[in-house]
Coordinates of N, CA and C in Angstrom, one line a residue:
X29 N 291.6 59.1 137.2 CA 293.1 59.2 138.0 C 292.0 60.1 139.1
X30 N 292.2 59.9 140.9 CA 291.2 60.9 141.7 C 291.2 61.5 141.5
X31 N 289.9 63.5 142.2 CA 290.7 64.3 141.9 C 290.2 64.5 143.5
X32 N 291.4 65.5 143.6 CA 291.4 66.1 145.4 C 289.2 66.6 145.8
X33 N 289.8 66.3 147.0 CA 288.8 66.9 147.5 C 289.2 68.3 148.2
X34 N 288.3 69.0 147.9 CA 287.9 70.2 148.8 C 287.5 71.5 149.8
X35 N 287.9 71.5 150.4 CA 287.2 72.0 152.3 C 287.6 73.6 151.5
X36 N 286.6 74.0 152.1 CA 286.0 75.4 152.3 C 285.6 75.9 153.7
X37 N 286.0 77.3 154.1 CA 285.5 77.3 155.3 C 286.7 78.7 155.5
X38 N 285.6 79.5 157.0 CA 285.8 80.7 156.8 C 285.7 80.9 158.6
X39 N 286.7 82.2 158.9 CA 286.3 82.2 160.1 C 286.0 84.2 160.5
X40 N 285.8 84.5 161.9 CA 284.7 86.2 162.4 C 285.9 86.5 161.8
X41 N 285.1 88.1 161.3 CA 286.3 88.8 161.3 C 287.2 88.9 162.9
X42 N 288.7 90.2 162.2 CA 289.4 89.8 163.0 C 290.1 89.3 163.4
X43 N 290.5 87.7 162.3 CA 290.8 86.7 162.4 C 291.8 86.1 161.5
X44 N 292.4 87.3 160.7 CA 292.6 86.9 159.4 C 293.3 87.1 158.8
X45 N 295.0 86.7 160.4 CA 296.2 87.5 159.7 C 296.7 86.1 160.2
X46 N 297.0 84.8 159.6 CA 298.3 83.9 159.8 C 299.7 84.8 160.0
X47 N 300.3 84.5 161.0 CA 301.8 85.4 161.3 C 302.7 83.9 160.6
X48 N 303.1 84.3 160.5 CA 304.4 82.9 159.8 C 305.9 84.1 159.5
X49 N 306.2 83.2 160.3 CA 307.8 84.1 159.9 C 309.1 83.7 159.6
X50 N 311.0 83.7 159.3 CA 311.7 82.5 159.8 C 312.2 82.5 161.3
X51 N 311.4 82.7 161.8 CA 311.8 81.9 163.6 C 310.1 81.1 163.9
X52 N 309.3 80.6 162.5 CA 308.7 80.5 163.0 C 308.8 78.6 162.2
X53 N 307.9 77.7 162.7 CA 308.8 76.2 163.5 C 307.5 75.0 162.4
X54 N 307.3 75.0 161.5 CA 305.9 73.7 160.6 C 307.0 72.7 160.9
X55 N 305.7 71.8 161.4 CA 305.6 70.2 161.9 C 305.5 69.1 160.6
X56 N 305.5 67.7 160.0 CA 305.5 67.4 159.1 C 305.3 66.5 159.6
X57 N 304.0 65.4 159.4 CA 303.2 64.0 159.8 C 303.2 63.8 161.7
X58 N 303.3 65.1 162.0 CA 303.6 64.9 163.6 C 304.1 66.0 164.3
X59 N 304.2 66.1 165.6 CA 305.2 66.9 166.1 C 305.6 66.2 167.5
X60 N 306.6 66.4 168.0 CA 307.2 66.7 169.7 C 306.6 66.7 170.5
X61 N 307.0 66.1 171.7 CA 306.0 66.6 172.5 C 306.3 67.2 173.7
X62 N 307.4 68.2 173.1 CA 307.4 69.7 173.7 C 307.2 71.0 173.0
X63 N 306.5 70.8 172.2 CA 305.5 71.7 171.2 C 304.0 71.3 172.2
X64 N 303.3 72.2 172.1 CA 302.3 72.7 173.2 C 301.0 73.0 171.6
X65 N 300.5 71.8 171.3 CA 299.6 71.6 170.4 C 297.9 72.6 170.8
X66 N 297.8 73.2 169.8 CA 296.4 73.9 170.4 C 295.1 72.7 170.8
X67 N 294.4 72.8 171.4 CA 292.9 71.7 171.9 C 292.1 71.8 170.3
X68 N 292.5 70.5 170.2 CA 291.1 70.2 169.0 C 291.7 70.1 168.1
X69 N 293.2 70.0 168.2 CA 294.3 69.0 167.5 C 294.5 68.1 167.8
X70 N 294.4 66.6 166.6 CA 294.8 65.6 167.0 C 296.1 65.4 167.2
X71 N 296.8 64.3 168.0 CA 298.3 64.0 168.2 C 298.8 62.8 168.0
X72 N 298.5 62.5 166.7 CA 297.3 61.7 166.9 C 298.4 61.5 165.3
X73 N 300.4 60.9 165.8 CA 301.0 61.6 164.4 C 300.3 60.5 162.6
X74 N 301.2 61.2 161.6 CA 300.7 60.7 160.3 C 300.8 59.4 160.2
X75 N 300.6 58.1 159.1 CA 301.0 57.0 158.8 C 301.2 57.5 157.6
X76 N 302.1 57.3 156.6 CA 302.0 56.8 155.1 C 303.2 58.0 154.9
X77 N 302.9 58.4 153.5 CA 304.4 59.0 152.5 C 303.7 60.6 152.2
X78 N 304.7 61.3 152.0 CA 304.2 62.3 152.0 C 305.1 63.3 151.0
X79 N 304.2 62.9 149.7 CA 305.1 64.2 148.5 C 305.9 65.7 148.9
X80 N 304.7 66.1 148.0 CA 305.0 67.5 147.8 C 304.2 68.4 148.5
X81 N 304.2 69.1 149.2 CA 304.3 70.1 151.2 C 304.3 71.3 150.2
X82 N 303.8 72.4 150.1 CA 302.8 73.3 149.3 C 302.4 74.9 150.7
X83 N 303.1 76.0 150.8 CA 302.5 76.7 151.4 C 302.6 78.1 150.6
X84 N 301.4 78.6 150.8 CA 301.1 79.7 149.4 C 302.1 79.4 149.0
X85 N 301.8 78.3 148.2 CA 302.2 78.4 146.3 C 303.5 77.7 146.4
X86 N 304.5 77.9 148.0 CA 305.6 77.7 147.8 C 306.2 76.3 148.4
X87 N 306.9 76.1 147.2 CA 307.1 74.2 147.7 C 307.8 74.1 149.0
X88 N 307.1 73.5 150.2 CA 308.6 73.4 151.1 C 309.6 71.9 150.8
X89 N 310.6 72.0 151.1 CA 311.9 70.9 150.9 C 311.2 69.5 151.9
X90 N 310.6 68.7 151.7 CA 310.4 68.0 152.1 C 311.4 67.4 153.4
X91 N 312.0 67.0 152.5 CA 313.3 66.2 152.1 C 314.6 67.1 152.6
X92 N 314.2 68.4 153.4 CA 315.5 69.8 153.9 C 315.6 70.3 155.3
X93 N 314.5 68.9 155.7 CA 314.0 69.1 157.2 C 314.6 69.6 158.4
X94 N 314.9 69.5 159.7 CA 316.6 71.1 160.7 C 316.2 69.7 161.1
X95 N 314.7 69.1 161.8 CA 315.9 67.4 162.7 C 314.4 66.4 162.3
X96 N 315.0 64.9 163.4 CA 314.1 64.6 162.3 C 314.5 63.0 163.1
X97 N 313.1 62.3 163.4 CA 313.0 61.0 164.2 C 313.3 59.9 163.1
X98 N 314.9 59.6 163.8 CA 314.9 57.8 162.5 C 314.1 57.0 162.4
X99 N 313.7 56.8 164.1 CA 312.9 55.8 164.3 C 311.0 55.3 162.9
X100 N 311.5 56.9 163.1 CA 309.9 57.0 162.4 C 310.1 58.3 161.0
X101 N 311.0 58.5 161.2 CA 311.0 59.2 159.4 C 311.6 58.6 158.8
X102 N 311.6 58.1 157.4 CA 312.9 57.5 156.5 C 312.0 58.1 155.4
X103 N 313.0 57.7 154.4 CA 312.5 58.0 152.7 C 311.2 56.3 152.3
X104 N 310.5 57.4 151.7 CA 309.1 56.1 151.4 C 309.8 55.1 150.5
X105 N 309.6 53.5 150.8 CA 310.1 52.7 150.2 C 309.3 52.3 148.9
X106 N 308.1 52.6 148.9 CA 307.1 52.7 147.9 C 306.9 54.2 146.7
X107 N 307.6 54.1 144.9 CA 306.9 54.7 144.6 C 306.0 54.9 143.3
X108 N 305.3 56.2 144.0 CA 303.8 56.3 143.7 C 303.7 55.7 142.7
X109 N 302.9 55.1 142.1 CA 302.5 54.8 140.3 C 302.5 55.7 139.4
X110 N 302.9 56.5 137.6 CA 302.1 56.8 137.5 C 302.6 56.8 136.0
X111 N 302.5 57.8 135.4 CA 301.8 56.6 133.5 C 303.2 58.0 133.0
X112 N 304.3 56.9 133.0 CA 306.0 57.0 132.5 C 305.3 57.7 130.8
X113 N 304.5 56.7 130.3 CA 304.4 57.3 128.9 C 305.8 57.6 127.5
X114 N 306.4 56.3 128.5 CA 307.9 56.2 127.7 C 308.9 54.8 128.0
X115 N 308.8 53.9 127.4 CA 309.4 52.9 127.7 C 311.0 53.0 128.4
X116 N 311.3 54.0 128.4 CA 313.1 54.5 128.4 C 313.0 55.4 129.5
X117 N 312.0 54.9 130.6 CA 312.3 56.3 131.5 C 312.1 54.7 132.7
X118 N 313.5 54.7 134.1 CA 313.2 54.2 134.9 C 312.8 55.4 135.6
X119 N 311.8 53.9 136.9 CA 312.1 54.6 138.5 C 312.0 53.7 139.0
X120 N 313.0 54.6 139.9 CA 313.4 54.5 140.5 C 313.3 54.4 142.3
X121 N 313.9 53.9 143.8 CA 312.8 53.6 144.5 C 314.0 54.1 145.6
X122 N 315.4 54.4 145.5 CA 316.5 54.0 146.7 C 317.4 52.9 146.6
X123 N 316.9 51.9 146.0 CA 317.5 50.4 146.1 C 318.0 49.9 145.6
X124 N 317.7 50.1 143.8 CA 317.9 49.9 142.9 C 318.5 50.5 141.9
X125 N 319.3 49.3 140.7 CA 320.1 50.9 139.4 C 319.9 50.2 138.2
X126 N 320.0 50.5 137.6 CA 320.1 50.0 136.4 C 321.3 50.1 135.8
X127 N 321.4 48.8 134.9 CA 322.1 48.3 134.6 C 323.4 47.6 132.8
X128 N 324.0 48.6 132.3 CA 324.3 48.2 131.2 C 326.4 48.0 130.8
X129 N 326.3 47.6 129.8 CA 327.3 47.2 129.7 C 328.0 48.1 128.1
X130 N 329.4 49.1 128.4 CA 330.0 49.1 127.5 C 330.4 48.7 126.1
X131 N 330.3 48.5 125.4 CA 330.9 48.1 123.8 C 332.0 48.4 123.5
X132 N 331.0 49.4 122.3 CA 332.8 50.2 121.3 C 332.9 51.7 122.3
X133 N 333.6 52.1 122.1 CA 333.7 53.4 123.3 C 335.5 53.9 122.5
X134 N 335.2 54.9 122.1 CA 336.3 55.6 121.9 C 336.7 56.1 123.6
X135 N 338.2 55.8 123.8 CA 338.6 56.2 125.4 C 339.0 58.1 125.2
X136 N 339.3 58.4 124.7 CA 339.4 59.9 124.1 C 337.9 60.8 124.0
X137 N 337.0 60.3 124.0 CA 335.8 61.3 123.6 C 334.4 60.8 124.6
X138 N 334.3 60.8 125.7 CA 333.1 60.8 126.4 C 331.7 62.1 126.6
X139 N 330.4 61.3 126.6 CA 329.2 61.4 125.6 C 328.3 61.4 126.6
X140 N 327.6 62.0 127.9 CA 326.5 61.2 128.2 C 325.4 62.6 128.3
X141 N 323.8 62.2 127.6 CA 323.3 62.6 128.0 C 321.9 62.3 128.7
X142 N 321.5 63.1 129.1 CA 319.7 62.4 130.2 C 318.7 63.9 131.0
X143 N 317.9 62.9 131.1 CA 317.1 64.0 132.2 C 316.8 63.1 133.3
X144 N 316.5 63.9 134.6 CA 316.7 63.0 135.9 C 315.2 64.2 136.6
X145 N 314.4 64.1 137.2 CA 313.6 64.2 138.4 C 313.8 63.6 139.9
X146 N 314.4 64.6 140.6 CA 313.5 63.8 141.9 C 313.5 65.0 142.9
X147 N 313.2 64.4 144.5 CA 313.6 65.9 145.8 C 314.5 65.3 146.4
X148 N 315.5 63.8 145.4 CA 316.1 63.9 146.8 C 317.2 64.5 146.8
X149 N 318.3 64.9 147.8 CA 319.3 66.1 148.3 C 320.7 65.1 147.2
X150 N 320.5 63.8 147.4 CA 322.1 63.1 147.6 C 321.8 61.8 147.3
X151 N 322.2 61.6 145.7 CA 322.0 60.4 144.9 C 323.1 59.8 144.5
X152 N 323.3 58.7 143.5 CA 324.0 59.0 142.5 C 323.0 59.0 140.5
X153 N 323.8 59.3 140.1 CA 323.0 59.5 139.2 C 323.0 58.6 137.9
X154 N 324.7 58.0 137.8 CA 325.4 57.4 136.8 C 327.0 57.0 137.4
X155 N 327.0 56.7 136.9 CA 328.6 55.5 136.8 C 328.8 54.3 136.4
X156 N 330.3 55.1 136.1 CA 330.8 53.7 135.4 C 332.1 53.6 135.7
X157 N 333.1 52.4 135.7 CA 334.5 52.7 136.1 C 335.5 51.1 135.5
X158 N 336.8 51.7 135.3 CA 337.2 49.9 135.0 C 337.9 49.8 136.7
X159 N 337.4 48.9 137.0 CA 337.3 48.7 139.0 C 339.5 48.4 138.7
X160 N 339.5 47.6 137.4 CA 341.3 47.1 137.3 C 342.2 48.0 136.9
X161 N 342.0 49.7 136.5 CA 342.7 50.8 136.2 C 342.8 51.9 137.2
X162 N 341.1 51.9 137.8 CA 340.8 53.1 138.9 C 339.7 54.3 137.5
X163 N 339.3 53.8 136.4 CA 339.4 55.4 135.5 C 337.9 55.2 136.3
X164 N 337.2 56.3 135.8 CA 336.1 56.7 136.4 C 335.1 57.6 135.9
X165 N 333.5 57.9 135.4 CA 333.2 58.7 136.1 C 332.0 58.6 136.0
X166 N 331.5 59.7 137.0 CA 330.5 59.8 137.9 C 329.9 60.8 138.2
X167 N 328.7 61.0 138.1 CA 327.8 61.9 138.1 C 326.7 61.5 139.0
X168 N 326.1 63.3 139.9 CA 325.3 62.2 141.0 C 325.3 63.6 141.6
X169 N 323.9 63.2 142.6 CA 323.8 64.6 143.0 C 324.1 64.9 144.5
X170 N 324.7 66.2 144.9 CA 325.4 67.1 146.3 C 324.7 67.6 147.2
X171 N 323.9 68.2 148.0 CA 323.8 68.2 148.3 C 321.8 69.5 147.3
X172 N 321.5 68.7 146.6 CA 320.8 69.4 145.7 C 321.2 69.3 144.1
X173 N 322.7 69.6 144.2 CA 323.7 70.5 142.9 C 324.2 69.0 142.4
X174 N 324.8 69.3 140.2 CA 324.8 68.3 140.5 C 326.0 68.4 140.2
X175 N 327.3 66.8 140.4 CA 328.5 66.9 140.4 C 329.4 66.6 140.0
X176 N 330.0 66.3 139.3 CA 330.5 65.5 138.5 C 331.7 65.2 138.3
X177 N 333.0 64.0 138.5 CA 334.4 63.4 138.7 C 334.3 62.7 137.9
X178 N 335.8 63.2 137.7 CA 336.1 61.7 136.1 C 337.6 62.0 136.0
X179 N 338.0 60.7 137.3 CA 339.5 60.2 137.1 C 339.9 59.9 135.3
X180 N 341.4 59.5 135.0 CA 342.4 58.8 133.8 C 343.3 58.5 134.1
X181 N 343.6 58.3 135.0 CA 345.7 58.3 135.2 C 346.1 58.9 136.4
X182 N 347.2 58.6 137.3 CA 347.8 59.3 137.2 C 347.4 61.0 138.6
X183 N 347.2 62.4 137.7 CA 347.0 62.8 138.6 C 346.0 63.1 137.2
X184 N 345.6 63.1 136.0 CA 344.3 63.3 135.1 C 343.1 62.9 136.2
X185 N 342.8 63.9 136.6 CA 341.7 64.1 137.6 C 340.7 65.3 137.4
X186 N 339.2 65.9 136.9 CA 338.9 67.4 137.7 C 337.2 66.6 138.3
X187 N 337.3 67.9 139.3 CA 335.6 67.8 139.4 C 334.5 69.0 139.3
X188 N 333.5 69.3 139.0 CA 332.7 70.2 139.6 C 331.5 70.6 139.4
X189 N 330.7 71.1 139.9 CA 329.2 71.1 140.2 C 328.4 72.2 140.0
X190 N 327.7 71.8 139.3 CA 327.0 73.6 139.6 C 326.2 74.8 140.9
X191 N 325.9 75.9 140.0 CA 325.1 77.1 141.3 C 324.2 76.9 141.6
X192 N 323.2 76.5 140.9 CA 321.9 76.2 141.5 C 321.2 74.4 141.8
X193 N 320.4 74.9 142.5 CA 320.3 72.8 143.0 C 318.8 72.9 142.0
X194 N 318.8 71.1 142.3 CA 317.8 70.6 140.4 C 317.0 69.5 141.7
X195 N 317.1 68.9 143.1 CA 315.8 67.9 143.6 C 314.9 68.6 143.9
X196 N 314.5 68.9 142.8 CA 312.8 70.0 142.3 C 311.6 68.9 142.6
X197 N 312.3 68.2 141.9 CA 310.5 66.9 140.8 C 310.7 67.5 139.9
X198 N 311.8 68.1 139.4 CA 310.5 68.3 138.1 C 312.3 68.2 136.5
X199 N 311.3 67.5 135.3 CA 312.5 67.1 135.0 C 313.7 68.4 134.4
X200 N 315.2 67.6 134.3 CA 316.0 68.9 134.2 C 317.0 67.3 133.3
X201 N 317.8 68.3 132.2 CA 318.7 67.9 131.7 C 320.4 67.7 131.8
X202 N 320.9 66.7 131.5 CA 322.2 67.0 132.0 C 323.3 66.3 130.7
X203 N 323.4 67.0 130.0 CA 324.6 66.7 129.4 C 326.1 67.2 130.0
X204 N 327.0 66.2 129.6 CA 328.8 66.0 130.3 C 329.7 65.2 128.6
X205 N 330.0 66.2 128.2 CA 331.0 65.9 126.7 C 332.2 66.7 127.5
X206 N 333.1 65.3 127.2 CA 334.5 65.3 127.2 C 335.0 65.4 126.5
X207 N 336.5 66.2 125.8 CA 336.8 65.7 124.3 C 338.9 66.0 125.3
X208 N 339.2 64.7 124.6 CA 340.5 64.7 125.8 C 340.7 65.1 126.9
X209 N 341.3 66.0 127.5 CA 341.1 66.7 128.8 C 340.0 67.7 129.2
X210 N 340.0 68.4 127.9 CA 338.8 69.7 128.2 C 337.9 68.3 128.8
X211 N 335.9 69.6 129.7 CA 334.7 69.1 129.2 C 334.0 69.6 130.0
X212 N 332.5 69.9 129.1 CA 331.5 70.6 129.7 C 330.6 69.4 130.3
X213 N 330.0 70.5 131.3 CA 328.8 69.7 132.2 C 327.8 71.1 131.4
X214 N 326.5 70.4 131.1 CA 325.1 71.3 131.0 C 323.9 71.3 131.5
X215 N 323.8 71.5 131.9 CA 323.1 71.1 133.5 C 321.7 72.0 133.0
X216 N 320.4 71.7 132.7 CA 319.3 72.9 132.2 C 320.0 74.1 131.3
X217 N 320.9 75.0 131.9 CA 321.2 76.9 131.5 C 322.6 76.7 131.5
X218 N 322.6 76.0 133.1 CA 324.3 75.7 133.3 C 325.3 75.4 133.0
X219 N 326.3 75.8 132.2 CA 327.1 75.6 132.0 C 328.3 75.4 132.7
X220 N 329.2 73.9 132.8 CA 330.8 74.5 133.6 C 331.6 74.0 132.7
X221 N 332.3 74.9 132.8 CA 333.6 74.5 132.1 C 335.0 72.8 132.8
X222 N 335.8 72.2 132.3 CA 336.5 71.7 133.0 C 337.3 71.1 132.3
X223 N 338.6 70.9 133.1 CA 340.0 70.7 132.8 C 341.0 70.6 133.4
X224 N 340.7 68.5 133.1 CA 341.8 67.8 133.8 C 343.1 67.4 134.0
X225 N 344.4 68.1 134.5 CA 345.2 67.9 134.6 C 345.9 66.2 133.7
X226 N 346.8 66.8 132.7 CA 347.2 65.7 132.3 C 348.5 64.7 132.5
X227 N 349.1 64.0 132.3 CA 349.7 63.5 130.7 C 348.4 62.8 129.7
X228 N 347.9 61.6 131.5 CA 346.6 61.1 131.3 C 345.2 61.6 130.4
X229 N 344.8 61.9 129.2 CA 343.7 62.1 128.6 C 342.9 60.7 127.8
X230 N 342.7 59.6 128.4 CA 342.6 59.3 127.7 C 341.2 58.1 129.2
X231 N 339.9 57.3 129.0 CA 339.0 56.7 129.9 C 339.0 55.9 130.0
X232 N 339.6 55.1 130.6 CA 340.0 53.8 129.7 C 338.6 52.4 130.9
X233 N 336.9 52.5 130.3 CA 337.0 51.6 130.7 C 335.6 50.8 130.1
X234 N 336.5 49.9 128.6 CA 336.5 49.7 128.0 C 335.6 47.9 129.0
X235 N 334.9 47.8 128.4 CA 334.1 46.1 129.0 C 333.7 46.7 130.7
X236 N 332.9 47.6 130.7 CA 333.0 48.5 132.7 C 331.6 48.5 131.9
X237 N 331.1 47.7 133.2 CA 329.7 48.5 133.3 C 328.7 50.2 133.6
X238 N 328.4 50.8 133.0 CA 327.4 51.6 133.3 C 325.9 51.8 134.1
X239 N 326.1 52.1 134.8 CA 324.9 52.2 135.6 C 324.2 53.4 136.1
X240 N 322.3 53.2 136.4 CA 321.7 54.6 136.9 C 321.5 54.6 137.6
X241 N 321.2 55.3 138.3 CA 320.3 55.3 139.8 C 321.1 54.4 140.9
X242 N 322.1 54.2 140.3 CA 323.2 54.0 141.9 C 323.8 52.7 141.0
X243 N 324.5 52.3 142.1 CA 325.4 50.7 141.9 C 324.8 49.7 142.9
X244 N 325.8 48.5 142.5 CA 325.8 47.0 143.3 C 326.6 47.4 144.1
X245 N 326.0 46.5 145.6 CA 326.7 46.9 147.3 C 328.0 45.7 146.4
X246 N 327.7 45.4 146.1 CA 329.5 44.8 145.7 C 330.4 45.0 144.5
X247 N 329.8 46.2 144.2 CA 331.3 47.2 143.5 C 332.3 47.8 144.0
X248 N 333.3 47.5 144.5 CA 334.7 47.8 144.9 C 334.5 49.3 144.8
X249 N 334.1 50.4 145.6 CA 334.2 51.7 145.1 C 336.1 51.9 145.8
X250 N 336.0 51.3 146.3 CA 337.1 51.5 147.2 C 338.3 51.8 146.3
X251 N 338.1 51.1 144.7 CA 339.2 51.2 143.2 C 339.0 52.4 143.2
X252 N 337.6 53.4 143.9 CA 338.1 54.4 142.6 C 338.6 55.5 143.3

């Protein structure tokens, strides 16, 4: 593993206060032409991928920018190489997904347990659905919050989401446990109780595919 290079510098007395507040603007990877850059600072914009950005020990939400130049800034297409340490860990780059087929299944009980970590605010984590009947279960990130939605036909549906956000690139445990019309979503220490309206109380997905990290473009989501 390559170690980061550290540089140390000092300034004369009287120049020890870097005044940043809620009115300050932070530019990443470049700046616009409207901003006056001090002499000696390059205007050449950065080319590459930026990951974690910290200021005074606090992580900046690099994906939570207020403005962007779309033709110059987008999500990185390459996933950094990491030591996963387990064959049960999948790495996604925003363009793929893992697919498994549902085999033995009890429609009255559903339990999904997984771990994830990401900086992305909005993305699909898990999906399974019956295109013929419209029954489905979806777990995703919306604004960094874990959001779950399941539908069992007719008026038998409900959804809920966490209070906290979890797009902090830390391993986060998600457990969804449904028994008939009642379900519980647990994310770390948060617990969200869910109750769907009746009368349907079975999630009919035999033979359907389980999708992790995304869904194929051929999936007809209008059926759900």
